[in-house]
Coordinates of C-alpha atoms and ligand atoms in Angstrom, one line a residue:
Chain A
X1 CA 19.8 -2.7 3.5
X2 CA 20.6 0.7 5.0
X3 CA 21.3 2.3 2.3
X4 CA 19.4 5.9 1.3
X5 CA 17.7 5.7 4.4
X6 CA 17.6 9.8 4.9
X7 CA 14.9 12.1 5.0
X8 CA 14.2 11.3 8.5
X9 CA 14.2 14.6 10.8
X10 CA 17.1 13.9 13.3
X11 CA 16.2 13.6 17.3
X12 CA 17.6 14.5 20.1
X13 CA 17.9 12.2 23.2
X14 CA 15.4 13.1 25.0
X15 CA 12.8 13.4 22.0
X16 CA 14.0 9.8 20.8
X17 CA 12.8 8.2 24.9
X18 CA 10.0 9.5 25.0
X19 CA 8.9 8.4 21.4
X20 CA 10.3 5.4 23.0
X21 CA 7.8 5.9 26.3
X22 CA 4.9 6.5 24.0
X23 CA 5.3 3.9 21.4
X24 CA 5.6 1.1 24.1
X25 CA 2.4 3.0 25.3
X26 CA 0.3 2.5 22.0
X27 CA 1.8 -0.8 21.2
X28 CA -0.6 -3.6 20.9
X29 CA -2.2 -4.9 24.0
X30 CA 0.0 -2.8 26.3
X31 CA -2.7 0.1 26.9
X32 CA -5.0 -2.6 28.0
X33 CA -2.6 -4.8 30.2
X34 CA -1.6 -1.6 32.9
X35 CA -5.5 -1.1 33.2
X36 CA -5.7 -4.8 33.8
X37 CA -2.6 -4.6 36.3
X38 CA -3.7 -1.5 38.0
X39 CA -7.4 -2.6 38.4
X40 CA -6.3 -5.9 40.4
X41 CA -3.0 -4.1 42.3
X42 CA -6.6 -1.6 43.1
X43 CA -8.8 -4.6 44.4
X44 CA -5.8 -6.3 46.2
X45 CA -5.4 -3.3 48.2
X46 CA -9.5 -4.0 49.1
X47 CA -9.7 -7.3 49.6
X48 CA -7.4 -10.1 50.6
X49 CA -9.8 -12.3 49.4
X50 CA -9.1 -11.1 45.7
X51 CA -5.3 -12.4 45.3
X52 CA -6.5 -15.9 45.1
X53 CA -5.7 -18.7 42.6
X54 CA -9.3 -20.3 43.5
X55 CA -11.0 -16.3 43.1
X56 CA -9.0 -15.7 39.8
X57 CA -10.1 -19.4 38.9
X58 CA -13.3 -18.2 39.0
X59 CA -12.6 -15.1 37.4
X60 CA -11.7 -16.9 34.4
X61 CA -14.4 -19.6 35.2
X62 CA -17.2 -15.8 34.8
X63 CA -14.7 -14.9 31.5
X64 CA -16.0 -17.4 29.7
X65 CA -18.4 -17.7 27.5
X66 CA -18.5 -13.7 26.6
X67 CA -14.4 -14.2 26.1
X68 CA -15.5 -16.8 23.4
X69 CA -17.6 -14.6 21.7
X70 CA -15.4 -11.7 21.8
X71 CA -13.3 -13.6 19.3
X72 CA -16.0 -14.4 16.8
X73 CA -16.7 -10.3 17.6
X74 CA -12.7 -9.8 17.3
X75 CA -12.2 -10.5 13.9
X76 CA -15.6 -8.7 12.4
X77 CA -14.7 -5.7 14.5
X78 CA -11.4 -5.5 12.6
X79 CA -13.2 -6.1 9.3
X80 CA -15.0 -2.7 10.5
X81 CA -17.8 -5.0 10.8
X82 CA -20.7 -5.3 14.2
X83 CA -22.2 -7.7 15.5
X84 CA -25.1 -7.5 18.1
X85 CA -26.2 -11.3 17.1
X86 CA -23.9 -13.4 18.8
X87 CA -25.2 -14.5 22.1
X88 CA -28.9 -14.5 20.2
X89 CA -27.1 -17.3 18.2
X90 CA -25.8 -18.7 20.2
X91 CA -28.2 -19.4 22.7
X92 CA -29.6 -21.1 19.9
X93 CA -27.2 -23.3 19.6
X94 CA -26.6 -24.5 22.6
X95 CA -30.5 -24.9 23.3
X96 CA -30.0 -26.9 19.7
X97 CA -27.5 -29.2 20.9
X98 CA -29.2 -29.9 24.4
X99 CA -32.3 -30.9 23.4
X100 CA -31.5 -32.4 20.6
X101 CA -29.1 -34.9 22.8
X102 CA -31.5 -35.1 25.9
X103 CA -35.0 -35.1 23.8
X104 CA -34.0 -36.7 20.8
X105 CA -31.9 -39.3 21.3
X106 CA -29.2 -37.9 18.8
X107 CA -25.9 -39.0 19.6
X108 CA -24.0 -36.0 21.9
X109 CA -21.3 -34.8 19.5
X110 CA -23.6 -35.1 16.9
X111 CA -25.9 -32.8 18.3
X112 CA -23.0 -31.0 19.2
X113 CA -22.2 -30.3 15.6
X114 CA -25.7 -29.7 13.8
X115 CA -25.4 -26.6 17.0
X116 CA -22.2 -25.6 15.1
X117 CA -23.6 -26.1 11.8
X118 CA -26.5 -23.6 12.8
X119 CA -24.8 -21.0 14.3
X120 CA -22.5 -21.2 11.6
X121 CA -24.2 -21.4 9.4
X122 CA -26.1 -18.0 10.9
X123 CA -22.7 -16.0 10.8
X124 CA -22.3 -17.4 6.8
X125 CA -25.7 -15.1 6.5
X126 CA -24.5 -12.9 8.5
X127 CA -21.4 -12.7 6.1
X128 CA -23.6 -12.5 2.5
X129 CA -26.0 -9.7 3.9
X130 CA -23.4 -7.7 4.6
X131 CA -20.9 -8.8 1.6
X132 CA -22.9 -9.4 -1.5
X133 CA -26.0 -7.7 -1.1
X134 CA -24.2 -4.4 0.7
X135 CA -26.5 -3.9 4.0
X136 CA -25.2 -2.3 6.8
X137 CA -23.6 -4.5 9.2
X138 CA -25.3 -2.7 12.8
X139 CA -28.7 -3.1 11.0
X140 CA -28.1 -7.5 9.7
X141 CA -26.4 -8.3 12.6
X142 CA -29.6 -7.1 14.6
X143 CA -32.0 -8.4 12.0
X144 CA -30.6 -11.9 12.7
X145 CA -30.3 -12.1 16.9
X146 CA -34.7 -11.0 16.2
X147 CA -34.5 -14.1 13.8
X148 CA -32.3 -16.1 16.0
X149 CA -33.7 -15.2 19.3
X150 CA -37.8 -15.4 18.0
X151 CA -36.6 -19.5 16.6
X152 CA -35.0 -20.6 20.2
X153 CA -38.3 -18.9 21.9
X154 CA -40.5 -20.5 19.4
X155 CA -39.2 -23.8 19.4
X156 CA -38.4 -23.9 23.7
X157 CA -39.2 -21.5 26.0
X158 CA -38.1 -24.1 29.8
X159 CA -34.5 -25.3 30.0
X160 CA -33.6 -28.0 29.0
X161 CA -31.6 -30.3 32.0
X162 CA -30.2 -34.0 32.6
X163 CA -27.7 -33.8 29.5
X164 CA -25.9 -36.6 28.7
X165 CA -21.9 -35.8 30.7
X166 CA -20.7 -35.3 26.5
X167 CA -21.9 -32.1 26.6
X168 CA -21.1 -31.2 29.9
X169 CA -17.7 -31.9 29.7
X170 CA -15.7 -29.3 29.7
X171 CA -17.0 -27.8 33.0
X172 CA -15.3 -30.5 34.3
X173 CA -11.8 -29.6 36.2
X174 CA -8.2 -30.6 36.2
X175 CA -6.6 -29.1 39.6
X176 CA -2.9 -27.0 39.2
X177 CA -1.5 -26.1 41.9
X178 CA -3.8 -26.0 44.6
X179 CA -6.7 -25.0 41.7
X180 CA -8.7 -26.4 40.1
X181 CA -9.6 -25.2 36.4
X182 CA -12.3 -26.3 33.6
X183 CA -11.7 -27.9 30.7
X184 CA -14.2 -25.2 28.7
X185 CA -11.0 -22.3 29.8
X186 CA -8.4 -23.4 28.1
X187 CA -11.0 -24.5 25.0
X188 CA -11.2 -20.7 25.3
X189 CA -7.3 -20.3 25.7
X190 CA -6.8 -22.3 22.6
X191 CA -9.3 -20.9 21.1
X192 CA -7.3 -17.4 21.9
X193 CA -4.4 -18.8 20.7
X194 CA -5.5 -19.9 17.5
X195 CA -7.4 -16.9 15.9
X196 CA -3.8 -15.3 17.5
X197 CA -2.2 -16.9 15.9
X198 CA -3.6 -17.3 12.0
X199 CA -4.2 -13.3 12.1
X200 CA -0.7 -12.4 12.6
X201 CA 0.8 -15.1 10.6
X202 CA -1.2 -15.8 7.6
X203 CA -2.9 -14.3 4.4
X204 CA -6.1 -14.1 5.6
X205 CA -5.5 -12.7 8.9
X206 CA -3.5 -10.4 6.9
X207 CA -6.1 -9.4 4.7
X208 CA -8.8 -8.9 7.9
X209 CA -7.2 -6.0 8.7
X210 CA -7.1 -5.4 5.0
X211 CA -10.3 -4.8 4.1
X212 CA -11.4 -3.3 7.5
X213 CA -8.5 -0.4 7.1
X214 CA -9.2 0.1 3.5
X215 CA -11.4 -2.1 1.6
X216 CA -11.2 -0.9 -1.9
X217 CA -7.2 -1.1 -1.7
X218 CA -7.6 -4.3 -0.6
X219 CA -10.0 -4.9 -3.7
X220 CA -7.8 -3.5 -6.0
X221 CA -4.9 -5.7 -4.3
X222 CA -6.9 -9.0 -6.1
X223 CA -7.9 -9.6 -3.4
X224 CA -12.0 -11.0 -3.1
X225 CA -13.4 -8.8 0.4
X226 CA -17.2 -11.1 -0.5
X227 CA -15.4 -14.2 0.2
X228 CA -12.9 -13.3 2.9
X229 CA -15.5 -11.5 4.6
X230 CA -18.4 -14.7 4.7
X231 CA -15.5 -16.5 5.9
X232 CA -14.8 -14.1 8.7
X233 CA -18.4 -14.0 9.5
X234 CA -18.5 -17.0 9.0
X235 CA -15.7 -18.0 11.6
X236 CA -17.5 -16.1 13.8
X237 CA -20.6 -18.4 13.4
X238 CA -18.4 -21.2 14.9
X239 CA -16.6 -19.8 16.8
X240 CA -19.9 -18.5 18.7
X241 CA -21.2 -22.8 18.2
X242 CA -17.9 -23.5 20.4
X243 CA -19.1 -20.8 22.8
X244 CA -22.7 -22.4 22.4
X245 CA -20.7 -25.5 24.3
X246 CA -19.0 -24.1 26.7
X247 CA -22.5 -22.0 28.2
X248 CA -24.0 -26.2 28.7
X249 CA -20.7 -27.0 30.6
X250 CA -20.7 -24.4 32.4
X251 CA -25.1 -23.6 33.4
X252 CA -25.4 -27.5 32.5
X253 CA -28.8 -26.6 30.9
X254 CA -29.8 -25.8 28.2
X255 CA -31.3 -22.1 28.2
X256 CA -33.5 -21.0 25.6
X257 CA -33.2 -17.4 27.9
X258 CA -29.3 -16.9 27.9
X259 CA -26.8 -14.2 25.9
X260 CA -29.0 -11.6 26.1
X261 CA -26.4 -8.8 27.0
X262 CA -24.6 -11.2 25.3
X263 CA -23.9 -8.8 22.2
X264 CA -22.5 -5.8 24.2
X265 CA -20.7 -7.5 26.8
X266 CA -18.8 -9.2 23.9
X267 CA -18.0 -6.0 23.0
X268 CA -17.4 -4.1 25.4
X269 CA -14.5 -6.6 26.1
X270 CA -13.0 -6.6 22.3
X271 CA -12.9 -1.7 22.6
X272 CA -11.9 -2.2 26.1
X273 CA -8.7 -4.4 24.8
X274 CA -7.9 -1.7 22.2
X275 CA -9.9 -3.1 18.8
X276 CA -10.8 -0.6 16.9
X277 CA -14.4 0.6 16.0
X278 CA -13.2 1.3 12.7
X279 CA -11.6 -1.9 11.8
X280 CA -7.4 -2.7 10.8
X281 CA -6.3 -1.6 13.9
X282 CA -6.0 -4.5 17.3
X283 CA -5.3 -8.0 18.3
X284 CA -7.4 -10.4 20.1
X285 CA -5.4 -10.5 23.0
X286 CA -6.3 -7.1 24.2
X287 CA -9.9 -8.9 23.9
X288 CA -8.7 -11.3 26.3
X289 CA -7.4 -9.0 27.7
X290 CA -10.9 -6.7 28.5
X291 CA -12.4 -9.9 29.1
X292 CA -10.5 -10.5 32.5
X293 CA -10.9 -6.3 33.1
X294 CA -14.5 -6.5 32.8
X295 CA -15.0 -10.2 34.7
X296 CA -12.1 -8.5 37.1
X297 CA -13.5 -5.3 38.1
X298 CA -17.7 -6.8 38.5
X299 CA -15.4 -9.7 41.1
X300 CA -13.0 -7.0 42.4
X301 CA -16.3 -4.7 42.9
X302 CA -18.7 -7.5 44.4
X303 CA -16.3 -8.9 46.5
X304 CA -15.5 -4.9 48.1
X305 CA -19.7 -5.5 48.4
X306 CA -20.1 -3.5 46.4
X307 CA -24.3 -4.0 44.9
X308 CA -24.0 -5.3 40.7
X309 CA -25.4 -1.8 39.3
X310 CA -22.7 -0.3 40.2
X311 CA -20.3 -2.7 38.4
X312 CA -22.4 -2.3 35.2
X313 CA -22.0 1.6 35.5
X314 CA -18.5 1.5 36.1
X315 CA -18.7 -1.4 32.7
X316 CA -20.4 1.5 30.9
X317 CA -17.7 3.9 31.9
X318 CA -14.8 2.7 30.9
X319 CA -15.8 1.3 27.6
X320 CA -17.3 5.5 26.6
X321 CA -12.8 5.8 27.7
X322 CA -12.3 2.6 26.0
X323 CA -14.3 3.9 23.1
X324 CA -12.6 7.3 23.6
X325 CA -8.6 6.7 23.3
X326 CA -9.6 5.0 20.3
X327 CA -11.3 8.0 18.6
X328 CA -8.7 10.0 19.8
X329 CA -5.8 7.4 18.4
X330 CA -7.6 7.4 14.7
X331 CA -8.3 11.1 14.0
X332 CA -4.5 11.5 15.6
X333 CA -3.5 9.0 12.5
X334 CA -6.3 9.9 9.7
Chain B
X1 CA -5.7 5.2 -36.7
X2 CA -2.9 3.4 -37.4
X3 CA -2.7 0.0 -37.9
X4 CA -0.6 -2.4 -35.2
X5 CA 2.8 -0.9 -34.4
X6 CA 5.3 -3.4 -33.4
X7 CA 5.7 -1.9 -30.3
X8 CA 2.7 -1.8 -29.0
X9 CA 2.3 -2.6 -25.5
X10 CA -1.0 -1.3 -24.6
X11 CA -3.3 -0.6 -27.5
X12 CA -7.6 -0.4 -27.0
X13 CA -9.5 1.0 -29.8
X14 CA -12.6 2.6 -29.5
X15 CA -13.1 2.1 -26.2
X16 CA -16.5 3.1 -24.8
X17 CA -18.4 3.9 -20.6
X18 CA -20.9 5.1 -19.8
X19 CA -22.2 6.3 -15.3
X20 CA -26.5 6.3 -16.5
X21 CA -26.1 9.2 -18.5
X22 CA -22.9 9.8 -18.4
X23 CA -20.5 8.9 -21.2
X24 CA -16.9 9.0 -19.6
X25 CA -15.7 7.3 -22.3
X26 CA -17.0 8.0 -25.9
X27 CA -15.1 5.6 -28.5
X28 CA -11.6 7.1 -26.3
X29 CA -8.2 5.1 -28.7
X30 CA -5.2 4.7 -26.6
X31 CA -1.7 3.5 -27.6
X32 CA 1.2 3.0 -25.4
X33 CA 4.7 2.0 -26.6
X34 CA 7.6 0.3 -25.0
X35 CA 9.5 1.8 -23.4
X36 CA 8.2 5.1 -23.5
X37 CA 6.7 7.4 -20.9
X38 CA 3.7 8.3 -22.2
X39 CA 1.4 11.3 -20.2
X40 CA -2.6 11.6 -20.5
X41 CA -4.0 14.8 -20.1
X42 CA -7.4 16.4 -20.0
X43 CA -9.7 18.4 -18.1
X44 CA -12.1 17.2 -14.8
X45 CA -14.1 15.2 -15.9
X46 CA -12.7 14.1 -19.1
X47 CA -12.4 10.6 -18.7
X48 CA -8.3 10.0 -18.1
X49 CA -9.5 8.1 -14.4
X50 CA -12.2 6.2 -16.3
X51 CA -9.9 5.2 -19.1
X52 CA -7.1 3.9 -16.7
X53 CA -9.1 1.6 -14.7
X54 CA -10.4 0.4 -18.5
X55 CA -6.5 -0.4 -18.8
X56 CA -6.2 -1.4 -15.1
X57 CA -9.4 -3.8 -15.3
X58 CA -10.8 -1.5 -12.4
X59 CA -13.7 -1.6 -14.3
X60 CA -15.4 -3.3 -17.7
X61 CA -15.7 -1.1 -20.1
X62 CA -19.4 -1.0 -22.5
X63 CA -18.0 -1.1 -25.6
X64 CA -14.0 -1.7 -27.1
X65 CA -11.4 -3.5 -27.3
X66 CA -7.7 -3.6 -25.7
X67 CA -5.2 -5.1 -26.5
X68 CA -1.7 -6.4 -24.9
X69 CA 1.8 -6.6 -27.2
X70 CA -0.6 -7.5 -29.7
X71 CA -3.3 -9.2 -28.3
X72 CA -7.0 -9.2 -27.4
X73 CA -7.3 -9.2 -22.7
X74 CA -11.0 -9.4 -21.0
X75 CA -9.5 -7.7 -18.0
X76 CA -12.8 -9.1 -15.8
X77 CA -11.0 -7.2 -12.7
X78 CA -8.3 -5.5 -11.8
X79 CA -6.2 -9.4 -10.7
X80 CA -6.3 -10.0 -14.6
X81 CA -5.0 -6.7 -15.5
X82 CA -2.3 -7.4 -12.6
X83 CA -1.1 -10.9 -13.7
X84 CA -0.7 -10.1 -17.4
X85 CA 1.8 -7.3 -15.4
X86 CA -0.7 -4.4 -16.4
X87 CA 0.0 -2.7 -12.3
X88 CA -1.8 0.9 -12.0
X89 CA -0.8 3.3 -9.4
X90 CA -4.1 4.5 -8.3
X91 CA -4.8 8.5 -7.6
X92 CA -6.1 8.0 -4.0
X93 CA -2.9 5.6 -3.4
X94 CA -4.3 2.6 -2.1
X95 CA -2.9 1.3 0.0
X96 CA -4.2 0.2 3.5
X97 CA -2.3 2.9 6.2
X98 CA -2.7 0.5 9.3
X99 CA -0.3 -1.9 7.3
X100 CA 2.6 -2.1 7.3
X101 CA 5.1 -1.0 4.7
X102 CA 5.9 -5.1 3.6
X103 CA 2.4 -5.3 4.1
X104 CA 0.8 -2.9 2.0
X105 CA 3.0 -4.3 -0.7
X106 CA 2.9 -8.3 -0.5
X107 CA -0.9 -7.6 0.2
X108 CA -3.2 -10.3 -1.7
X109 CA 0.4 -11.5 -3.2
X110 CA 1.8 -13.0 0.6
X111 CA 4.4 -15.6 0.1
X112 CA 4.2 -18.0 2.3
X113 CA 7.1 -20.3 4.2
X114 CA 8.1 -23.2 2.3
X115 CA 8.1 -26.7 3.4
X116 CA 5.5 -27.7 5.7
X117 CA 5.0 -24.3 7.6
X118 CA 3.6 -23.0 4.1
X119 CA 2.0 -26.2 2.6
X120 CA 0.2 -26.8 6.0
X121 CA 0.0 -23.8 8.6
X122 CA -0.1 -21.7 6.0
X123 CA 2.6 -19.6 8.0
X124 CA 3.6 -15.9 6.0
X125 CA 7.7 -15.6 4.8
X126 CA 8.0 -12.4 6.7
X127 CA 11.5 -12.0 6.8
X128 CA 11.7 -13.3 2.6
X129 CA 9.3 -10.4 2.4
X130 CA 10.7 -8.0 4.1
X131 CA 14.1 -8.3 2.5
X132 CA 12.4 -8.2 -0.9
X133 CA 10.6 -5.3 -0.3
X134 CA 13.8 -3.2 1.0
X135 CA 15.3 -4.0 -1.8
X136 CA 12.5 -2.9 -3.9
X137 CA 12.1 0.8 -1.8
X138 CA 16.5 0.6 -2.3
X139 CA 16.5 0.6 -5.6
X140 CA 14.1 3.3 -6.1
X141 CA 15.8 5.2 -4.4
X142 CA 13.1 5.3 -1.2
X143 CA 14.0 6.1 2.4
X144 CA 12.4 5.2 4.6
X145 CA 13.7 4.0 8.5
X146 CA 11.4 0.6 9.6
X147 CA 10.0 -0.7 6.7
X148 CA 7.7 -2.2 9.9
X149 CA 6.0 1.2 9.9
X150 CA 2.7 2.0 9.1
X151 CA 1.9 3.4 6.3
X152 CA -0.4 5.8 7.8
X153 CA 2.5 7.1 9.7
X154 CA 4.3 8.2 6.5
X155 CA 4.5 11.8 4.4
X156 CA 2.7 12.1 0.9
X157 CA 5.2 11.3 -0.8
X158 CA 6.8 7.9 0.6
X159 CA 3.5 7.3 0.2
X160 CA 3.3 7.7 -3.1
X161 CA 6.7 6.5 -2.7
X162 CA 5.4 2.5 -1.2
X163 CA 2.6 2.8 -3.9
X164 CA 4.9 3.2 -6.8
X165 CA 7.4 0.4 -5.5
X166 CA 5.1 -1.5 -4.9
X167 CA 4.3 -1.3 -9.2
X168 CA 7.7 -1.5 -10.3
X169 CA 8.2 -4.7 -8.4
X170 CA 5.6 -6.7 -9.9
X171 CA 4.5 -5.3 -12.6
X172 CA 6.2 -7.4 -16.0
X173 CA 4.1 -4.8 -19.1
X174 CA 3.3 -2.0 -17.3
X175 CA 3.2 0.9 -14.7
X176 CA 0.3 3.0 -14.7
X177 CA 0.2 6.5 -12.4
X178 CA -3.0 8.5 -12.1
X179 CA -2.4 11.7 -10.5
X180 CA 0.8 10.6 -8.5
X181 CA 1.2 13.7 -7.2
X182 CA -2.1 16.2 -6.5
X183 CA -1.9 15.4 -3.3
X184 CA 1.9 16.8 -2.6
X185 CA 4.6 19.3 -2.2
X186 CA 7.1 20.5 -3.9
X187 CA 9.7 18.8 -2.7
X188 CA 8.0 15.5 -2.1
X189 CA 6.7 16.1 -6.4
X190 CA 10.9 16.4 -7.1
X191 CA 10.9 13.2 -5.5
X192 CA 8.5 11.5 -7.4
X193 CA 9.8 13.0 -10.8
X194 CA 12.8 11.0 -9.7
X195 CA 10.7 8.0 -9.1
X196 CA 9.3 7.3 -12.1
X197 CA 12.4 7.6 -14.2
X198 CA 13.2 5.0 -12.2
X199 CA 11.1 2.5 -13.3
X200 CA 12.0 3.6 -16.6
X201 CA 15.7 3.4 -16.0
X202 CA 13.5 -0.1 -15.0
X203 CA 12.2 -0.6 -18.9
X204 CA 8.9 -0.6 -18.2
X205 CA 7.3 2.5 -19.7
X206 CA 5.1 4.2 -17.5
X207 CA 1.8 5.9 -18.2
X208 CA 1.0 9.3 -16.4
X209 CA -2.4 10.8 -15.7
X210 CA -1.6 14.7 -14.7
X211 CA -2.9 18.1 -14.5
X212 CA 0.6 19.1 -13.6
X213 CA 1.7 20.6 -17.0
X214 CA 5.9 21.5 -15.5
X215 CA 5.4 18.1 -14.5
X216 CA 3.9 16.8 -17.9
X217 CA 6.4 17.9 -20.2
X218 CA 9.2 17.3 -18.8
X219 CA 9.0 13.7 -18.3
X220 CA 6.5 12.8 -20.7
X221 CA 8.3 11.6 -24.3
X222 CA 4.7 11.3 -25.9
X223 CA 1.1 13.3 -24.1
X224 CA -1.8 11.1 -25.4
X225 CA -5.3 14.1 -24.6
X226 CA -7.8 13.6 -23.4
X227 CA -11.3 15.3 -24.5
X228 CA -14.5 14.1 -23.7
X229 CA -14.2 11.1 -23.3
X230 CA -11.8 10.2 -26.6
X231 CA -8.2 11.2 -27.8
X232 CA -7.7 14.1 -29.4
X233 CA -4.5 14.6 -29.8
X234 CA -0.9 12.8 -29.4
X235 CA 1.6 14.8 -29.5
X236 CA 6.0 15.4 -28.4
X237 CA 6.6 18.0 -25.4
X238 CA 9.1 19.1 -27.3
X239 CA 7.3 19.9 -31.1
X240 CA 4.0 21.9 -29.5
X241 CA 3.9 24.5 -26.4
X242 CA 1.9 24.0 -23.0
X243 CA 0.0 26.3 -24.1
X244 CA -1.5 24.1 -27.9
X245 CA -1.2 21.4 -25.3
X246 CA -3.8 23.3 -23.4
X247 CA -5.7 24.5 -26.1
X248 CA -6.5 21.2 -27.0
X249 CA -7.5 20.1 -23.8
X250 CA -10.7 22.5 -24.0
X251 CA -10.8 22.5 -27.8
X252 CA -9.8 25.5 -28.4
X253 CA -7.4 24.5 -31.3
X254 CA -7.8 21.1 -33.2
X255 CA -5.5 18.9 -33.9
X256 CA -5.1 16.8 -37.3
X257 CA -5.2 13.1 -36.7
X258 CA -1.7 13.5 -35.6
X259 CA 0.6 11.4 -33.3
Ligands
ADP1 N1 -18.1 5.4 -10.0 C1 -18.8 6.9 -11.3 N2 -19.9 6.2 -10.7 C2 -21.3 7.4 -11.7 N3 -19.4 8.5 -12.6 C3 -18.4 8.7 -12.5 C4 -18.0 7.5 -12.0 N4 -16.5 7.9 -12.8 C5 -16.4 8.8 -12.8 N5 -17.6 9.5 -13.5 C6 -18.3 9.3 -15.0 O1 -17.2 11.1 -15.3 C7 -16.7 11.6 -15.7 C8 -15.8 11.0 -16.2 O2 -15.2 11.1 -14.9 P1 -13.5 10.5 -14.8 O3 -13.2 9.4 -15.5 O4 -13.0 10.3 -13.3 O5 -13.0 12.3 -15.2 P2 -11.2 13.3 -14.9 O6 -10.6 11.7 -14.3 O7 -11.0 13.2 -16.1 O8 -11.2 13.6 -14.3 C9 -17.2 12.3 -15.0 O9 -17.9 13.8 -15.1 C10 -17.2 11.4 -14.3 O10 -18.2 12.1 -13.4
MG2 MG1 -9.0 11.2 -11.9

């Protein structure tokens, strides 16, 4: 295997070890992971309420919904797209699930399936407009954001409570050691692992990267980019439906007002996780770390008694930093 | 025009392609013989790239026929042409810079694992693809340290090497290269010349589109000259000078249909 390996300039040991460190830092997920660890260390020194199993469980609780939405968002951003509609699509799905089960007596499992079908349909609609009509994802999903929001609010304006336990089941907890963990957080982690596996190990996953990286090359390689994009947006829609279910489980109500800032929050998680807004580069486990970074900052600042607007301020600064890193490394590559 | 020759691999007649008002191909003929390197030259806008795209399925001509090994074929997309053993290295290379060398070589043709891991979990056989990639690259004597390097980190010549290796690995009938040295320096161009020779040595005929006259005259067995959307001549480099070729290309000199 090692014949004809010429052409590379020899490097000194120093150069190589410096290159090694630089390489390590650019490995997917390493930067975000370091940021997360530093943030955790920082907050651990500031308040002793931070570093407890109970508090970590709380952080994860607060991250579940946006963290799940961000999985779908990652898929779409990897294709060099963006989805502004996900929070509203999730809200629509969750209101429909809750309403069907509570007000129309639909068996909870069917209510859930119908909700999932609707969010998936929205994803397929987004994907079709992007891939077939060739409209920019930003505009398409801005449109469907408003459509989903309007449908939800036309359908109803008040929250739905008294949900059957089948629908709120994922909000239940089991204990691990002393810490109570909800089934919902396990569901989120499992979806992350599935997405990570598919993106890494299957053709479909590699094609998601390829189409975001160079759509023309992907087409010329004989891949139907149209079908691929529609399947990506559709899969994202399905994941938003699950996020809707997790939302219901967490809040115990169907809330037509929910999810209004979830689109930007999910994009924040993706970007902080090191996935490039230019498409083709990134890693879904990075997104999990990105979502946790946001969660840890909010939680830590809160424990320190810092007003919530500062938490928003810090998140904004973090996003701009992450996007700058992305822009910078992308320029270096091209 | 010549009748069907026994050793005609790829042949086209009367290809027409319009882009709005622009006539990119105006009844172009084409013929590639087995085992040869056929250069296609012509001024900017003469329709070289359009011709190649029609032959590789990247676009559908408005009129005209294409024959592969004597049989009429219709390519609706690049995959059709690839399935019939025609591989193309496009002018802009058509590689995905964020994907690594192995992934680029197998893009759209990934190999799955055997057994349930492949059929049910749809897992890719990365080890096998990696082994094959190393073999393809060393067959063409392309020296790159790691096949898991993103293609974006390679030099222009190395990227060209990846694109050529991909084509040579999968081509059963024809390898097409559009301007393979356009973006390269002198040293890297030499590398590509060697690559093209290696491909021919493997028995595959090559269609080479190039502006680089010395390269064309060094490599080609025959030269197809394209002008204003048509084939105006086919010459042999040992019978004509570069100046003649340029004169024919620009219309300063005419050739009586000599093939
Ligand atoms: N996709 C396209 N849309 C519009 N015009 C095109 C397109 N492709 C090629 N053309 C036009 O067709 C003519 C032939 O182009 P091309 O085949 O690229 O020539 P060459 O490769 O010989 O320079 C040019 O006038 C070019 O502008
Ligand atoms: Mg051209």
